[in-house]
């Protein structure tokens, strides 16, 4: 059978009919309306990151998740906007983490033991990488060619760089995790624009009913994704 | 000023607590159930489409325990400093009405009868010397035959889907040939096999093994349970684990028990009520009630009760016993005391099999409890003699619905890129064309693996955190390695173009950073000897006889199966003996 989900990504997408979402809005969730409105507003103005930091996020996330033959990369998917918006949530303030001292370091397998929440990790991490980059390459991260950006990310991932108070590897993992979240979360949160992330994977989003596809002998699921707000790819 | 008095107070509104509350109100008792987390109901928490949101659900962990209030510390060995479990990862405890029973997956097992008498069984077959030095192998003190009516009762409450093998001595179907006799069939037929499970079934059968449909507390059809609570048919949406089922198809206390319980005038549920301790009289042999903190108003209240039931989940139950002074804390050095003893977990490794690119596994399709398993290497179903380890592991394809963020974060590694274009290629290929096979095995108890109170870190209420001393031991690592080695021929027969067999490695310490399971056990175990068990065979504290401690804390060692079916059966078992014996003449049900 010809895999229908391997068709080239449609860059232009049809917005879901807003009418179909009216009952959700009537249920009083203002965040949806806000999210849809925010998505329409161009260009996005970051509220947590300053301009330099935002350029770093845009550049680094695109290297982690680059545009290629498979489809869009972090930039086209709105990953930087996603991360900036996440910085205003309880998650970024570490409100669900145990953050009581003393903070004592130990073996890696006993888990995260730094006194920093995600907002701190980004502030300190970006400043650290920028400092490192200027020292070793004479320019800011976003102004380097991709090959050198990859070199720096590889060094961070490998753990050979300490960014002042934050180990390079910790910052790298934070950035990688949030980048991938931004590529694949519901577009409600600003990333996965046009459902581009889901389309690449063949993930149908919020359809959540596969009664007819429990076992189709390995045939691909036929429908394209739909988002929580009713947007389709 | 007189404390409010009730007949029974129950700590925790998960499966254990809700079952006990239902049973005790049926017996005519006035019952207050205290839950530290918020109220949760399916029309709110499960409302579609907001519930179908991976970021908000499993990724930001909306329904799980908020660690900022309370957590545990963890170390691998006694010579290390335990450090706080600051971010949820390895295990995901529940919080809020329904407990982890709201966001569990639904694999609903009974027990392998020999697991209940594992020590006796191993000694009978291989002699006492077979048990490794330092392993605290014990029997439960209860038999499968005694528990059978309560497994049956629980399945009829959970609306469990499955295929029986033997009912009342007669072979009735294609179920698990290793499973024991049942008094009745499953209330619902087995869930359908996903494509991935169906090819595993064929390959396992051709290899001479005995595949069976996993028993699932996901409803294969519509169902009205014993309490009149209704479930709709599961549509394989794939949002069980970490979510509230929007279709009312996955069993939860919220859907299967509380709708009935809430109508009972004898029952009161108080959410946002964190129990600080069980209050004891001066002799420390009788509980007078509990003291809890209203987490909204920060007001402390003491309730007086004749009977105290702990259903706060395995390690919280142990924590409450330790901070309240119920029983004697375990000391691994002198090998005395029982509270904290025999702390166990679950070995699990997930291997991956890639199929040709013309074959789509549609991994987002699935249900938490659905799948196909083999028990040929579980429990005492195979000859351990030449292998030299105790325990075993079912092997299964349990496609529960793989979400994109989880798939993306987990992809790469093991020599393959974790970012960049090559990573993207591999991620897409893996998502579309692969499937997972798990070895979900037992974990034995050891003298130096235990729970106690941490000397340094405290929760927001000022109480010491519980400290876990836990790592993987040689016996369990070798068990896992052996079972994983049996996966390879099955995977080849499934038409694997590539496979990644994952097993525990010799000397590999427990890693708190990766999700494994929330199947923690032991720490306040049941048994027939007060020197080596905190609870008697009715889950009653040997030391404080009006306290019953319900949960997987009662397991003397870990088993290959998932725990909740056993927890539910033990709850009904304990409740039965409270109702028929204890209430008539309160006191120890077993002479110490
Ligand atoms: C993602 C996930 C998937 C799972 N899948 C399966 C599966 O497929 N099969 C299976 O068998 N098991 C599964 N489990 C495990 C299963 O959820 C547990 O075994 C089961 O829920 C335990 O029930 P319980 O009532 O003992 O504890 P819980 O459900 O944890 O309930 C305990 C309750 O007590 C409350 N509490 C704790 N401390 C206090 C206190 N001091 N004061 C007041 N309240 C307190 C908690 O907030 C919680 O609500 C899964 C777990 C998770 C997290
Ligand atoms: S897979 Fe089935 S049981 Fe699980 S959440 Fe979806 S509908 Fe409910």
mmCIF file of N, CA, C and O and ligand atoms in Angstrom, chain B residues 10-18 34-37 64-65 91-109 240-242 253 273-276 292 311-314 316-317 319-320 368-369 398 515 517-520 550-553 561-567, ligand 1:
data_model
loop_
_atom_site.group_PDB
_atom_site.id
_atom_site.type_symbol
_atom_site.label_atom_id
_atom_site.label_comp_id
_atom_site.label_asym_id
_atom_site.label_seq_id
_atom_site.Cartn_x
_atom_site.Cartn_y
_atom_site.Cartn_z
ATOM 1 N N UNK B 10 -9.734 7.134 56.600
ATOM 2 C CA UNK B 10 -8.932 6.513 55.542
ATOM 3 C C UNK B 10 -8.007 7.569 54.967
ATOM 4 O O UNK B 10 -8.455 8.670 54.620
ATOM 5 N N UNK B 11 -6.741 7.242 54.854
ATOM 6 C CA UNK B 11 -5.764 8.192 54.317
ATOM 7 C C UNK B 11 -5.476 7.829 52.867
ATOM 8 O O UNK B 11 -4.948 6.754 52.583
ATOM 9 N N UNK B 12 -5.822 8.738 51.947
ATOM 10 C CA UNK B 12 -5.546 8.519 50.536
ATOM 11 C C UNK B 12 -6.783 8.058 49.793
ATOM 12 O O UNK B 12 -7.478 7.139 50.221
ATOM 13 N N UNK B 13 -7.059 8.723 48.658
ATOM 14 C CA UNK B 13 -8.260 8.421 47.877
ATOM 15 C C UNK B 13 -7.925 7.744 46.555
ATOM 16 O O UNK B 13 -8.490 8.052 45.520
ATOM 17 N N UNK B 14 -6.961 6.814 46.582
ATOM 18 C CA UNK B 14 -6.657 6.015 45.393
ATOM 19 C C UNK B 14 -7.481 4.739 45.389
ATOM 20 O O UNK B 14 -8.559 4.682 46.008
ATOM 21 N N UNK B 15 -6.957 3.706 44.701
ATOM 22 C CA UNK B 15 -7.669 2.424 44.676
ATOM 23 C C UNK B 15 -7.819 1.848 46.076
ATOM 24 O O UNK B 15 -8.904 1.426 46.480
ATOM 25 N N UNK B 16 -6.700 1.797 46.807
ATOM 26 C CA UNK B 16 -6.732 1.158 48.118
ATOM 27 C C UNK B 16 -7.740 1.861 49.026
ATOM 28 O O UNK B 16 -8.609 1.226 49.635
ATOM 29 N N UNK B 17 -7.634 3.186 49.097
ATOM 30 C CA UNK B 17 -8.516 3.950 49.972
ATOM 31 C C UNK B 17 -9.969 3.848 49.553
ATOM 32 O O UNK B 17 -10.866 3.665 50.387
ATOM 33 N N UNK B 18 -10.232 3.956 48.252
ATOM 34 C CA UNK B 18 -11.620 3.958 47.776
ATOM 35 C C UNK B 18 -12.284 2.600 47.991
ATOM 36 O O UNK B 18 -13.464 2.528 48.348
ATOM 37 N N UNK B 34 -9.440 11.089 53.638
ATOM 38 C CA UNK B 34 -8.641 12.308 53.507
ATOM 39 C C UNK B 34 -7.670 12.161 52.351
ATOM 40 O O UNK B 34 -6.944 11.177 52.266
ATOM 41 N N UNK B 35 -7.657 13.139 51.481
ATOM 42 C CA UNK B 35 -6.785 13.089 50.300
ATOM 43 C C UNK B 35 -5.980 14.380 50.248
ATOM 44 O O UNK B 35 -6.549 15.468 50.264
ATOM 45 N N UNK B 36 -4.652 14.237 50.155
ATOM 46 C CA UNK B 36 -3.806 15.445 50.187
ATOM 47 C C UNK B 36 -3.984 16.323 48.956
ATOM 48 O O UNK B 36 -3.768 17.521 48.991
ATOM 49 N N UNK B 37 -4.332 15.709 47.812
ATOM 50 C CA UNK B 37 -4.454 16.465 46.564
ATOM 51 C C UNK B 37 -5.864 16.970 46.340
ATOM 52 O O UNK B 37 -6.750 16.783 47.173
ATOM 53 N N UNK B 64 0.174 14.350 38.391
ATOM 54 C CA UNK B 64 1.064 13.632 39.305
ATOM 55 C C UNK B 64 1.357 14.445 40.561
ATOM 56 O O UNK B 64 0.978 15.598 40.693
ATOM 57 N N UNK B 65 2.104 13.785 41.448
ATOM 58 C CA UNK B 65 2.474 14.427 42.711
ATOM 59 C C UNK B 65 3.295 15.696 42.467
ATOM 60 O O UNK B 65 4.205 15.713 41.648
ATOM 61 N N UNK B 91 9.718 7.324 38.716
ATOM 62 C CA UNK B 91 8.361 6.881 39.071
ATOM 63 C C UNK B 91 7.496 8.119 39.265
ATOM 64 O O UNK B 91 7.990 9.203 39.552
ATOM 65 N N UNK B 92 6.187 7.957 39.082
ATOM 66 C CA UNK B 92 5.265 9.091 38.999
ATOM 67 C C UNK B 92 4.092 8.916 39.958
ATOM 68 O O UNK B 92 2.990 8.541 39.551
ATOM 69 N N UNK B 93 4.290 9.187 41.227
ATOM 70 C CA UNK B 93 3.211 8.967 42.184
ATOM 71 C C UNK B 93 2.015 9.884 41.918
ATOM 72 O O UNK B 93 2.164 10.985 41.380
ATOM 73 N N UNK B 94 0.859 9.412 42.325
ATOM 74 C CA UNK B 94 -0.360 10.169 42.105
ATOM 75 C C UNK B 94 -0.637 11.159 43.219
ATOM 76 O O UNK B 94 -0.030 11.112 44.291
ATOM 77 N N UNK B 95 -1.554 12.055 42.955
ATOM 78 C CA UNK B 95 -1.982 13.039 43.952
ATOM 79 C C UNK B 95 -3.341 13.556 43.513
ATOM 80 O O UNK B 95 -3.528 13.823 42.335
ATOM 81 N N UNK B 96 -4.241 13.678 44.434
ATOM 82 C CA UNK B 96 -5.594 14.102 44.072
ATOM 83 C C UNK B 96 -6.518 12.903 44.094
ATOM 84 O O UNK B 96 -6.071 11.752 44.092
ATOM 85 N N UNK B 97 -7.801 13.193 44.113
ATOM 86 C CA UNK B 97 -8.798 12.127 44.231
ATOM 87 C C UNK B 97 -8.632 11.123 43.074
ATOM 88 O O UNK B 97 -8.548 11.516 41.917
ATOM 89 N N UNK B 98 -8.559 9.853 43.438
ATOM 90 C CA UNK B 98 -8.300 8.798 42.453
ATOM 91 C C UNK B 98 -6.860 8.310 42.518
ATOM 92 O O UNK B 98 -6.555 7.216 42.072
ATOM 93 N N UNK B 99 -5.989 9.150 43.059
ATOM 94 C CA UNK B 99 -4.575 8.795 43.170
ATOM 95 C C UNK B 99 -3.998 8.452 41.813
ATOM 96 O O UNK B 99 -4.442 8.972 40.781
ATOM 97 N N UNK B 100 -3.006 7.560 41.816
ATOM 98 C CA UNK B 100 -2.419 7.116 40.551
ATOM 99 C C UNK B 100 -3.407 6.256 39.779
ATOM 100 O O UNK B 100 -3.220 5.992 38.596
ATOM 101 N N UNK B 101 -4.484 5.841 40.465
ATOM 102 C CA UNK B 101 -5.526 5.073 39.788
ATOM 103 C C UNK B 101 -6.266 5.878 38.739
ATOM 104 O O UNK B 101 -6.955 5.317 37.891
ATOM 105 N N UNK B 102 -6.109 7.201 38.773
ATOM 106 C CA UNK B 102 -6.731 8.029 37.738
ATOM 107 C C UNK B 102 -5.871 8.028 36.470
ATOM 108 O O UNK B 102 -6.393 8.078 35.367
ATOM 109 N N UNK B 103 -4.550 7.982 36.649
ATOM 110 C CA UNK B 103 -3.673 8.128 35.483
ATOM 111 C C UNK B 103 -2.802 6.904 35.244
ATOM 112 O O UNK B 103 -1.747 6.982 34.654
ATOM 113 N N UNK B 104 -3.270 5.759 35.747
ATOM 114 C CA UNK B 104 -2.530 4.520 35.467
ATOM 115 C C UNK B 104 -2.873 4.041 34.055
ATOM 116 O O UNK B 104 -3.667 4.676 33.348
ATOM 117 N N UNK B 105 -2.266 2.894 33.670
ATOM 118 C CA UNK B 105 -2.492 2.395 32.310
ATOM 119 C C UNK B 105 -3.628 1.387 32.252
ATOM 120 O O UNK B 105 -4.385 1.359 31.293
ATOM 121 N N UNK B 106 -3.690 0.516 33.267
ATOM 122 C CA UNK B 106 -4.806 -0.414 33.296
ATOM 123 C C UNK B 106 -4.452 -1.876 33.081
ATOM 124 O O UNK B 106 -5.357 -2.708 32.970
ATOM 125 N N UNK B 107 -3.167 -2.227 33.018
ATOM 126 C CA UNK B 107 -2.831 -3.652 32.976
ATOM 127 C C UNK B 107 -3.273 -4.246 34.309
ATOM 128 O O UNK B 107 -2.803 -3.821 35.357
ATOM 129 N N UNK B 108 -4.205 -5.194 34.255
ATOM 130 C CA UNK B 108 -4.845 -5.631 35.491
ATOM 131 C C UNK B 108 -4.651 -7.136 35.716
ATOM 132 O O UNK B 108 -5.480 -7.943 35.293
ATOM 133 N N UNK B 109 -3.575 -7.469 36.389
ATOM 134 C CA UNK B 109 -3.253 -8.869 36.649
ATOM 135 C C UNK B 109 -3.828 -9.378 37.961
ATOM 136 O O UNK B 109 -4.106 -8.596 38.877
ATOM 137 N N UNK B 240 -4.111 6.663 28.040
ATOM 138 C CA UNK B 240 -4.328 6.125 29.389
ATOM 139 C C UNK B 240 -3.245 6.637 30.339
ATOM 140 O O UNK B 240 -3.535 7.346 31.295
ATOM 141 N N UNK B 241 -2.006 6.254 30.049
ATOM 142 C CA UNK B 241 -0.905 6.499 30.983
ATOM 143 C C UNK B 241 -0.612 7.979 31.135
ATOM 144 O O UNK B 241 -0.124 8.623 30.223
ATOM 145 N N UNK B 242 -0.937 8.491 32.321
ATOM 146 C CA UNK B 242 -0.663 9.898 32.577
ATOM 147 C C UNK B 242 -1.880 10.780 32.371
ATOM 148 O O UNK B 242 -1.798 11.993 32.548
ATOM 149 N N UNK B 253 -10.766 4.824 40.401
ATOM 150 C CA UNK B 253 -11.649 5.004 41.565
ATOM 151 C C UNK B 253 -12.723 6.040 41.254
ATOM 152 O O UNK B 253 -13.875 5.918 41.685
ATOM 153 N N UNK B 273 -6.348 17.632 52.008
ATOM 154 C CA UNK B 273 -6.136 17.326 53.421
ATOM 155 C C UNK B 273 -4.915 16.414 53.548
ATOM 156 O O UNK B 273 -5.006 15.204 53.287
ATOM 157 N N UNK B 274 -3.792 16.997 53.886
ATOM 158 C CA UNK B 274 -2.551 16.231 53.984
ATOM 159 C C UNK B 274 -2.402 15.668 55.396
ATOM 160 O O UNK B 274 -2.245 16.416 56.363
ATOM 161 N N UNK B 275 -2.437 14.358 55.494
ATOM 162 C CA UNK B 275 -2.320 13.738 56.814
ATOM 163 C C UNK B 275 -0.865 13.798 57.279
ATOM 164 O O UNK B 275 0.051 13.353 56.580
ATOM 165 N N UNK B 276 -0.665 14.388 58.445
ATOM 166 C CA UNK B 276 0.686 14.555 58.979
ATOM 167 C C UNK B 276 1.117 13.336 59.777
ATOM 168 O O UNK B 276 2.276 12.959 59.770
ATOM 169 N N UNK B 292 -4.440 16.091 60.338
ATOM 170 C CA UNK B 292 -4.155 16.517 58.961
ATOM 171 C C UNK B 292 -4.114 18.025 58.852
ATOM 172 O O UNK B 292 -4.624 18.748 59.720
ATOM 173 N N UNK B 311 -3.986 4.216 53.095
ATOM 174 C CA UNK B 311 -4.066 3.856 51.675
ATOM 175 C C UNK B 311 -3.412 4.964 50.878
ATOM 176 O O UNK B 311 -3.925 5.407 49.869
ATOM 177 N N UNK B 312 -2.266 5.415 51.395
ATOM 178 C CA UNK B 312 -1.609 6.614 50.857
ATOM 179 C C UNK B 312 -0.565 6.281 49.809
ATOM 180 O O UNK B 312 0.164 7.159 49.375
ATOM 181 N N UNK B 313 -0.500 5.041 49.386
ATOM 182 C CA UNK B 313 0.452 4.482 48.430
ATOM 183 C C UNK B 313 1.673 3.961 49.178
ATOM 184 O O UNK B 313 2.048 4.488 50.226
ATOM 185 N N UNK B 314 2.265 2.970 48.584
ATOM 186 C CA UNK B 314 3.375 2.207 49.164
ATOM 187 C C UNK B 314 4.314 3.039 50.047
ATOM 188 O O UNK B 314 4.368 2.862 51.260
ATOM 189 N N UNK B 316 4.365 6.223 50.855
ATOM 190 C CA UNK B 316 3.746 7.170 51.796
ATOM 191 C C UNK B 316 3.205 6.444 53.020
ATOM 192 O O UNK B 316 3.205 6.993 54.124
ATOM 193 N N UNK B 317 2.728 5.222 52.809
ATOM 194 C CA UNK B 317 2.272 4.434 53.952
ATOM 195 C C UNK B 317 3.425 4.180 54.918
ATOM 196 O O UNK B 317 3.280 4.308 56.135
ATOM 197 N N UNK B 319 6.140 5.959 55.167
ATOM 198 C CA UNK B 319 6.506 7.255 55.762
ATOM 199 C C UNK B 319 5.602 7.591 56.939
ATOM 200 O O UNK B 319 6.057 7.969 58.022
ATOM 201 N N UNK B 320 4.287 7.416 56.733
ATOM 202 C CA UNK B 320 3.347 7.721 57.819
ATOM 203 C C UNK B 320 3.577 6.817 59.025
ATOM 204 O O UNK B 320 3.474 7.261 60.176
ATOM 205 N N UNK B 368 -3.812 1.482 27.376
ATOM 206 C CA UNK B 368 -2.823 1.239 28.428
ATOM 207 C C UNK B 368 -2.688 -0.199 28.859
ATOM 208 O O UNK B 368 -1.598 -0.664 29.193
ATOM 209 N N UNK B 369 -3.799 -0.915 28.862
ATOM 210 C CA UNK B 369 -3.748 -2.284 29.365
ATOM 211 C C UNK B 369 -3.738 -3.327 28.279
ATOM 212 O O UNK B 369 -3.655 -4.524 28.563
ATOM 213 N N UNK B 398 2.951 -4.105 24.589
ATOM 214 C CA UNK B 398 1.861 -3.377 25.252
ATOM 215 C C UNK B 398 1.881 -1.976 24.652
ATOM 216 O O UNK B 398 2.429 -1.055 25.200
ATOM 217 N N UNK B 515 12.133 7.271 33.365
ATOM 218 C CA UNK B 515 10.919 6.587 33.822
ATOM 219 C C UNK B 515 11.090 5.082 33.693
ATOM 220 O O UNK B 515 11.524 4.583 32.674
ATOM 221 N N UNK B 517 8.888 2.401 36.132
ATOM 222 C CA UNK B 517 7.483 2.139 36.419
ATOM 223 C C UNK B 517 7.178 2.841 37.738
ATOM 224 O O UNK B 517 8.094 3.296 38.428
ATOM 225 N N UNK B 518 5.888 2.881 38.093
ATOM 226 C CA UNK B 518 5.513 3.358 39.425
ATOM 227 C C UNK B 518 5.090 2.144 40.257
ATOM 228 O O UNK B 518 4.149 2.191 41.021
ATOM 229 N N UNK B 519 5.777 1.039 40.040
ATOM 230 C CA UNK B 519 5.453 -0.204 40.730
ATOM 231 C C UNK B 519 6.440 -0.429 41.866
ATOM 232 O O UNK B 519 7.253 -1.343 41.839
ATOM 233 N N UNK B 520 6.350 0.436 42.848
ATOM 234 C CA UNK B 520 7.199 0.310 44.029
ATOM 235 C C UNK B 520 6.479 -0.600 45.014
ATOM 236 O O UNK B 520 5.251 -0.584 45.096
ATOM 237 N N UNK B 550 -2.874 -0.624 53.584
ATOM 238 C CA UNK B 550 -3.267 -1.274 52.339
ATOM 239 C C UNK B 550 -2.457 -0.716 51.169
ATOM 240 O O UNK B 550 -2.442 0.499 50.945
ATOM 241 N N UNK B 551 -1.825 -1.589 50.431
ATOM 242 C CA UNK B 551 -1.084 -1.147 49.251
ATOM 243 C C UNK B 551 0.008 -2.128 48.893
ATOM 244 O O UNK B 551 0.171 -3.168 49.556
ATOM 245 N N UNK B 552 0.777 -1.773 47.876
ATOM 246 C CA UNK B 552 1.860 -2.658 47.437
ATOM 247 C C UNK B 552 2.994 -2.686 48.454
ATOM 248 O O UNK B 552 3.919 -3.488 48.317
ATOM 249 N N UNK B 553 2.930 -1.826 49.463
ATOM 250 C CA UNK B 553 3.863 -1.918 50.583
ATOM 251 C C UNK B 553 3.836 -3.314 51.207
ATOM 252 O O UNK B 553 4.780 -3.749 51.841
ATOM 253 N N UNK B 561 4.409 -9.345 37.519
ATOM 254 C CA UNK B 561 3.171 -8.663 37.130
ATOM 255 C C UNK B 561 3.103 -7.233 37.681
ATOM 256 O O UNK B 561 3.732 -6.917 38.693
ATOM 257 N N UNK B 562 2.236 -6.426 37.069
ATOM 258 C CA UNK B 562 1.922 -5.089 37.590
ATOM 259 C C UNK B 562 1.134 -5.259 38.891
ATOM 260 O O UNK B 562 0.395 -6.223 39.048
ATOM 261 N N UNK B 563 1.243 -4.299 39.782
ATOM 262 C CA UNK B 563 0.783 -4.519 41.155
ATOM 263 C C UNK B 563 -0.696 -4.297 41.449
ATOM 264 O O UNK B 563 -1.210 -4.828 42.440
ATOM 265 N N UNK B 564 -1.393 -3.505 40.646
ATOM 266 C CA UNK B 564 -2.665 -2.973 41.133
ATOM 267 C C UNK B 564 -3.750 -4.020 41.326
ATOM 268 O O UNK B 564 -4.569 -3.921 42.247
ATOM 269 N N UNK B 565 -3.755 -5.044 40.469
ATOM 270 C CA UNK B 565 -4.735 -6.117 40.651
ATOM 271 C C UNK B 565 -4.549 -6.778 42.008
ATOM 272 O O UNK B 565 -5.527 -7.090 42.718
ATOM 273 N N UNK B 566 -3.295 -6.963 42.376
ATOM 274 C CA UNK B 566 -2.986 -7.571 43.672
ATOM 275 C C UNK B 566 -3.356 -6.618 44.811
ATOM 276 O O UNK B 566 -3.905 -7.044 45.843
ATOM 277 N N UNK B 567 -3.085 -5.335 44.637
ATOM 278 C CA UNK B 567 -3.432 -4.347 45.673
ATOM 279 C C UNK B 567 -4.943 -4.351 45.899
ATOM 280 O O UNK B 567 -5.420 -4.368 47.045
HETATM 281 C C1 LIG C 1 1.695 6.209 34.600
HETATM 282 C C2 LIG C 1 1.343 5.036 35.463
HETATM 283 C C3 LIG C 1 0.900 3.852 34.877
HETATM 284 C C4 LIG C 1 0.565 2.758 35.673
HETATM 285 N N1 LIG C 1 0.097 1.637 35.060
HETATM 286 C C5 LIG C 1 -0.231 0.551 35.795
HETATM 287 C C6 LIG C 1 -0.743 -0.629 35.167
HETATM 288 O O1 LIG C 1 -0.925 -0.674 33.954
HETATM 289 N N2 LIG C 1 -1.054 -1.683 35.956
HETATM 290 C C7 LIG C 1 -0.868 -1.664 37.302
HETATM 291 O O2 LIG C 1 -1.164 -2.656 37.945
HETATM 292 N N3 LIG C 1 -0.410 -0.556 37.914
HETATM 293 C C8 LIG C 1 -0.093 0.554 37.202
HETATM 294 N N4 LIG C 1 0.378 1.684 37.822
HETATM 295 C C9 LIG C 1 0.493 1.672 39.294
HETATM 296 C C10 LIG C 1 -0.829 2.032 39.936
HETATM 297 O O3 LIG C 1 -1.192 3.328 39.583
HETATM 298 C C11 LIG C 1 -0.712 1.897 41.437
HETATM 299 O O4 LIG C 1 -0.331 0.578 41.752
HETATM 300 C C12 LIG C 1 -2.029 2.155 42.146
HETATM 301 O O5 LIG C 1 -2.597 3.354 41.731
HETATM 302 C C13 LIG C 1 -1.792 2.156 43.640
HETATM 303 O O6 LIG C 1 -2.983 2.445 44.322
HETATM 304 P P1 LIG C 1 -2.957 3.009 45.795
HETATM 305 O O7 LIG C 1 -4.349 3.272 46.155
HETATM 306 O O8 LIG C 1 -2.125 2.114 46.631
HETATM 307 O O9 LIG C 1 -2.122 4.370 45.706
HETATM 308 P P2 LIG C 1 -2.431 5.718 44.890
HETATM 309 O O10 LIG C 1 -3.261 5.475 43.722
HETATM 310 O O11 LIG C 1 -1.121 6.371 44.694
HETATM 311 O O12 LIG C 1 -3.286 6.578 45.921
HETATM 312 C C14 LIG C 1 -2.740 7.063 47.099
HETATM 313 C C15 LIG C 1 -3.372 8.414 47.405
HETATM 314 O O13 LIG C 1 -2.968 8.818 48.706
HETATM 315 C C16 LIG C 1 -2.720 10.199 48.713
HETATM 316 N N5 LIG C 1 -1.819 10.511 49.825
HETATM 317 C C17 LIG C 1 -0.510 10.218 49.937
HETATM 318 N N6 LIG C 1 -0.012 10.681 51.102
HETATM 319 C C18 LIG C 1 -1.040 11.287 51.744
HETATM 320 C C19 LIG C 1 -1.148 11.959 52.985
HETATM 321 N N7 LIG C 1 -0.100 12.082 53.796
HETATM 322 N N8 LIG C 1 -2.346 12.478 53.323
HETATM 323 C C20 LIG C 1 -3.427 12.346 52.496
HETATM 324 N N9 LIG C 1 -3.365 11.709 51.313
HETATM 325 C C21 LIG C 1 -2.187 11.183 50.943
HETATM 326 C C22 LIG C 1 -2.103 10.445 47.357
HETATM 327 O O14 LIG C 1 -2.213 11.809 47.001
HETATM 328 C C23 LIG C 1 -2.900 9.510 46.464
HETATM 329 O O15 LIG C 1 -4.020 10.158 45.906
HETATM 330 C C24 LIG C 1 0.711 2.811 37.065
HETATM 331 C C25 LIG C 1 1.155 3.998 37.661
HETATM 332 C C26 LIG C 1 1.466 5.097 36.879
HETATM 333 C C27 LIG C 1 1.920 6.351 37.522
#
